[in-house]
Short mmCIF file of C-alpha atoms in Angstrom, two decimals:
data_model
loop_
_atom_site.label_atom_id
_atom_site.label_comp_id
_atom_site.label_asym_id
_atom_site.label_seq_id
_atom_site.Cartn_x
_atom_site.Cartn_y
_atom_site.Cartn_z
CA UNK A 22 -0.18 -0.25 -0.06
CA UNK A 23 1.20 3.63 -0.41
CA UNK A 24 0.64 5.39 2.90
CA UNK A 25 -1.14 8.63 2.98
CA UNK A 26 -3.15 10.61 0.33
CA UNK A 27 -1.29 12.78 -2.22
CA UNK A 28 -0.88 16.50 -1.16
CA UNK A 29 -1.69 17.59 -4.80
CA UNK A 30 -4.68 19.00 -5.83
CA UNK A 31 -8.18 17.03 -4.97
CA UNK A 32 -10.75 18.44 -7.00
CA UNK A 33 -11.68 19.56 -10.73
CA UNK A 34 -10.40 16.25 -12.16
CA UNK A 35 -10.94 12.47 -12.36
CA UNK A 36 -8.93 9.34 -12.61
CA UNK A 37 -10.11 7.20 -15.20
CA UNK A 38 -9.63 3.41 -14.88
CA UNK A 39 -11.10 0.45 -16.57
CA UNK A 40 -12.46 -3.23 -15.79
CA UNK A 41 -10.06 -4.79 -17.93
CA UNK A 42 -7.34 -3.76 -20.79
CA UNK A 43 -8.95 -2.75 -23.96
CA UNK A 44 -12.04 -1.36 -22.54
CA UNK A 45 -11.97 2.03 -24.40
CA UNK A 46 -9.89 4.11 -21.48
CA UNK A 47 -8.25 6.06 -23.77
CA UNK A 48 -11.04 6.91 -25.94
CA UNK A 49 -13.39 7.76 -23.14
CA UNK A 50 -10.28 9.92 -21.70
CA UNK A 51 -10.07 11.66 -24.93
CA UNK A 52 -13.88 12.55 -24.91
CA UNK A 53 -13.66 13.88 -21.08
CA UNK A 54 -10.83 15.84 -22.13
CA UNK A 55 -12.59 17.46 -25.11
CA UNK A 56 -15.88 17.65 -23.22
CA UNK A 57 -14.17 19.73 -20.07
CA UNK A 58 -11.28 21.40 -21.78
CA UNK A 59 -8.98 19.51 -19.25
CA UNK A 60 -5.44 18.33 -19.39
CA UNK A 61 -4.45 14.92 -19.47
CA UNK A 62 -1.70 12.95 -17.71
CA UNK A 63 -0.86 9.14 -17.84
CA UNK A 64 1.51 8.72 -15.07
CA UNK A 65 2.57 5.26 -16.18
CA UNK A 66 2.95 4.30 -19.70
CA UNK A 67 3.48 0.75 -21.16
CA UNK A 68 4.07 -0.53 -24.56
CA UNK A 69 5.93 1.74 -26.39
CA UNK A 70 7.66 -0.73 -28.40
CA UNK A 71 4.41 -1.36 -30.20
CA UNK A 72 2.97 2.03 -30.47
CA UNK A 73 3.52 5.77 -29.70
CA UNK A 74 1.67 5.79 -26.04
CA UNK A 75 -1.63 7.15 -25.24
CA UNK A 76 -0.37 10.64 -24.35
CA UNK A 77 0.52 10.97 -28.33
CA UNK A 78 -2.73 9.56 -28.78
CA UNK A 79 -4.73 12.06 -26.79
CA UNK A 80 -2.59 14.69 -28.40
CA UNK A 81 -3.76 13.74 -31.93
CA UNK A 82 -7.64 13.24 -31.04
CA UNK A 83 -8.07 16.67 -29.11
CA UNK A 84 -5.95 19.40 -30.53
CA UNK A 85 -4.52 21.92 -28.32
CA UNK A 86 -4.95 19.63 -25.18
CA UNK A 87 -2.16 20.14 -22.47
CA UNK A 88 -0.60 16.82 -21.97
CA UNK A 89 1.54 16.18 -19.01
CA UNK A 90 4.34 14.01 -19.78
CA UNK A 91 4.40 10.33 -17.61
CA UNK A 92 6.19 9.84 -14.79
CA UNK A 93 7.29 6.28 -15.90
CA UNK A 94 7.34 5.04 -19.44
CA UNK A 95 8.37 1.81 -20.78
CA UNK A 96 8.76 -0.35 -23.76
CA UNK A 97 6.90 -3.63 -22.70
CA UNK A 98 3.14 -4.16 -23.31
CA UNK A 99 2.95 -5.42 -19.97
CA UNK A 100 1.95 -4.42 -16.49
CA UNK A 101 4.05 -1.71 -15.15
CA UNK A 102 5.76 -3.58 -12.44
CA UNK A 103 6.78 -6.57 -15.12
CA UNK A 104 7.89 -3.77 -17.59
CA UNK A 105 10.09 -2.20 -14.97
CA UNK A 106 11.67 -5.33 -14.06
CA UNK A 107 12.24 -6.22 -17.93
CA UNK A 108 14.25 -2.85 -18.27
CA UNK A 109 15.98 -3.22 -14.67
CA UNK A 110 14.31 -0.28 -13.26
CA UNK A 111 12.08 0.46 -10.14
CA UNK A 112 9.07 2.22 -9.83
CA UNK A 113 8.79 4.31 -6.73
CA UNK A 114 5.07 4.72 -5.71
CA UNK A 115 5.99 8.19 -3.92
CA UNK A 116 6.61 9.99 -7.51
CA UNK A 117 3.03 9.00 -8.80
CA UNK A 118 1.47 12.18 -7.33
CA UNK A 119 -1.18 14.57 -9.24
CA UNK A 120 0.62 17.38 -11.11
CA UNK A 121 0.21 20.93 -9.92
CA UNK A 122 -2.54 21.78 -12.49
CA UNK A 123 -4.95 24.25 -11.48
CA UNK A 124 -7.66 23.71 -14.29
CA UNK A 125 -9.42 20.27 -15.26
CA UNK A 126 -7.42 17.42 -15.30
CA UNK A 127 -8.08 13.72 -16.44
CA UNK A 128 -5.37 11.11 -15.18
CA UNK A 129 -5.85 7.97 -17.02
CA UNK A 130 -4.26 4.91 -15.44
CA UNK A 131 -2.62 1.48 -16.79
CA UNK A 132 -5.07 -1.29 -17.37
CA UNK A 133 -7.40 -2.12 -14.55
CA UNK A 134 -8.07 -1.66 -11.04
CA UNK A 135 -5.95 -4.60 -9.87
CA UNK A 136 -2.78 -4.27 -12.22
CA UNK A 137 0.49 -4.40 -10.19
CA UNK A 138 2.28 -1.26 -10.16
CA UNK A 139 5.43 -2.61 -8.09
CA UNK A 140 5.79 -4.76 -4.96
CA UNK A 141 2.66 -4.35 -2.66
CA UNK A 142 1.53 -1.66 -4.79
CA UNK A 143 -1.93 -1.93 -7.26
CA UNK A 144 -3.23 0.62 -9.48
CA UNK A 145 -6.31 0.83 -6.92
CA UNK A 146 -3.51 2.01 -4.45
CA UNK A 147 -2.25 4.65 -6.72
CA UNK A 148 -6.01 6.09 -7.47
CA UNK A 149 -6.69 6.30 -3.81
CA UNK A 150 -3.60 8.15 -2.99
CA UNK A 151 -4.35 10.59 -5.69
CA UNK A 152 -7.69 11.33 -4.35
CA UNK A 153 -9.24 12.11 -7.67
CA UNK A 154 -13.12 10.76 -8.17
CA UNK A 155 -13.16 7.56 -9.97
CA UNK A 156 -14.59 7.41 -13.64
CA UNK A 157 -14.66 3.63 -14.18
CA UNK A 158 -14.69 2.60 -18.03
CA UNK A 159 -16.58 -0.71 -18.47
CA UNK A 160 -17.84 -2.84 -21.63
CA UNK A 161 -21.47 -2.97 -22.36
CA UNK A 162 -21.84 -6.34 -23.22
CA UNK A 163 -21.61 -10.02 -21.91
CA UNK A 164 -19.45 -10.12 -18.57
CA UNK A 165 -19.30 -6.71 -17.87
CA UNK A 166 -21.73 -6.92 -14.74
CA UNK A 167 -19.09 -9.11 -12.92
CA UNK A 168 -16.05 -7.36 -13.84
CA UNK A 169 -17.71 -3.86 -13.10
CA UNK A 170 -18.80 -4.80 -9.46
CA UNK A 171 -15.54 -6.52 -8.57
CA UNK A 172 -13.83 -3.17 -9.77
CA UNK A 173 -16.13 -1.05 -7.71
CA UNK A 174 -15.56 -3.23 -4.75
CA UNK A 175 -11.71 -3.14 -5.31
CA UNK A 176 -12.08 0.50 -5.52
CA UNK A 177 -14.24 1.30 -2.41
CA UNK A 178 -12.57 -1.14 -0.17
CA UNK A 179 -9.61 1.15 -0.45
CA UNK A 180 -11.62 4.18 0.29
CA UNK A 181 -12.00 5.57 -3.47
CA UNK A 182 -14.64 8.13 -4.29
CA UNK A 183 -16.60 6.42 -7.57
CA UNK A 184 -17.97 9.38 -9.78
CA UNK A 185 -19.44 7.07 -11.87
CA UNK A 186 -19.22 4.31 -14.68
CA UNK A 187 -19.08 5.08 -18.47
CA UNK A 188 -20.34 1.88 -20.47
CA UNK A 189 -18.71 1.50 -23.92
CA UNK A 190 -19.89 -0.39 -26.87
CA UNK A 191 -23.75 -1.40 -28.15
CA UNK A 192 -26.63 -0.24 -25.56
CA UNK A 193 -27.39 -2.97 -23.05
CA UNK A 194 -30.26 -1.62 -20.67
CA UNK A 195 -30.26 -4.52 -18.76
CA UNK A 196 -26.62 -4.54 -17.79
CA UNK A 197 -26.83 -0.68 -17.05
CA UNK A 198 -29.70 -1.68 -14.70
CA UNK A 199 -28.12 -4.16 -12.82
CA UNK A 200 -24.61 -2.38 -12.64
CA UNK A 201 -26.66 0.99 -11.30
CA UNK A 202 -28.70 -1.04 -9.08
CA UNK A 203 -26.05 -3.81 -7.55
CA UNK A 204 -23.16 -1.36 -7.84
CA UNK A 205 -24.84 1.52 -6.17
CA UNK A 206 -23.36 3.68 -8.91
CA UNK A 207 -24.35 6.19 -11.29
CA UNK A 208 -23.73 5.33 -15.08
CA UNK A 209 -22.33 8.82 -16.27
CA UNK A 210 -22.72 7.76 -20.25
CA UNK A 211 -23.26 5.12 -22.71
CA UNK A 212 -20.66 5.38 -25.52
CA UNK A 213 -21.40 4.02 -28.84
CA UNK A 214 -18.89 1.65 -30.54
CA UNK A 215 -16.71 3.80 -32.62
CA UNK A 216 -15.35 2.31 -35.75
CA UNK A 217 -13.37 5.09 -37.01
CA UNK A 218 -11.29 6.96 -33.83
CA UNK A 219 -10.41 10.48 -35.05
CA UNK A 220 -10.54 13.95 -33.40
CA UNK A 221 -14.25 14.34 -35.27
CA UNK A 222 -15.71 11.32 -33.60
CA UNK A 223 -13.97 12.49 -30.14
CA UNK A 224 -15.91 15.65 -30.88
CA UNK A 225 -19.10 14.08 -31.49
CA UNK A 226 -18.92 11.71 -28.86
CA UNK A 227 -17.88 14.02 -26.34
CA UNK A 228 -21.63 15.61 -26.29
CA UNK A 229 -22.77 12.62 -24.59
CA UNK A 230 -20.64 13.39 -21.44
CA UNK A 231 -21.98 15.40 -18.43
CA UNK A 232 -20.70 18.33 -17.32
CA UNK A 233 -17.69 18.50 -14.94
CA UNK A 234 -19.34 19.82 -12.08
CA UNK A 235 -22.24 17.23 -12.44
CA UNK A 236 -19.72 14.25 -12.37
CA UNK A 237 -17.78 15.68 -9.25
CA UNK A 238 -20.17 17.61 -7.51
#
């Protein structure tokens, strides 16, 4: 565990995490950034051997966005702890703090809630330390109820504040009802599947996002 909350700013932004890898965290993050005129920060980036990274992706999808560089960046497309080991590096969780940014801020995690960051520290622990309201991105389809409820439980066990869930994919009203009822959480938006992810589709989809004050208020 990481002892003590971060001393960084605790309002005016959210931490975006997911129920799994590949659920659309970066696309949703881009929509939040676009909707709120927010800055973007991904403290831990992996997989740079295969792609340019989410920070560059967000910069391309939201022209003019202020992107804060990652604290740690690794080549291997693996969980941060294993990616660091492969490069002979050590992640110091005390460095994973929110930047001193006065405007709206979207922080994106790496992988899901229980992804290992370093020995004894999971992504959920980092989220708790940053003390930002959490937006949990979930698939809309089969299996999402289990994955979403488990993620919510892991976050709440550590004292995280849940702002809400964003469901990504074809509308599934029964899954939405189950998540809201059994997870005691608000579904902030349902994002339809987008084949062509671009600055234009981000702008269009961002219209589905509630105002920041409505999400964190």
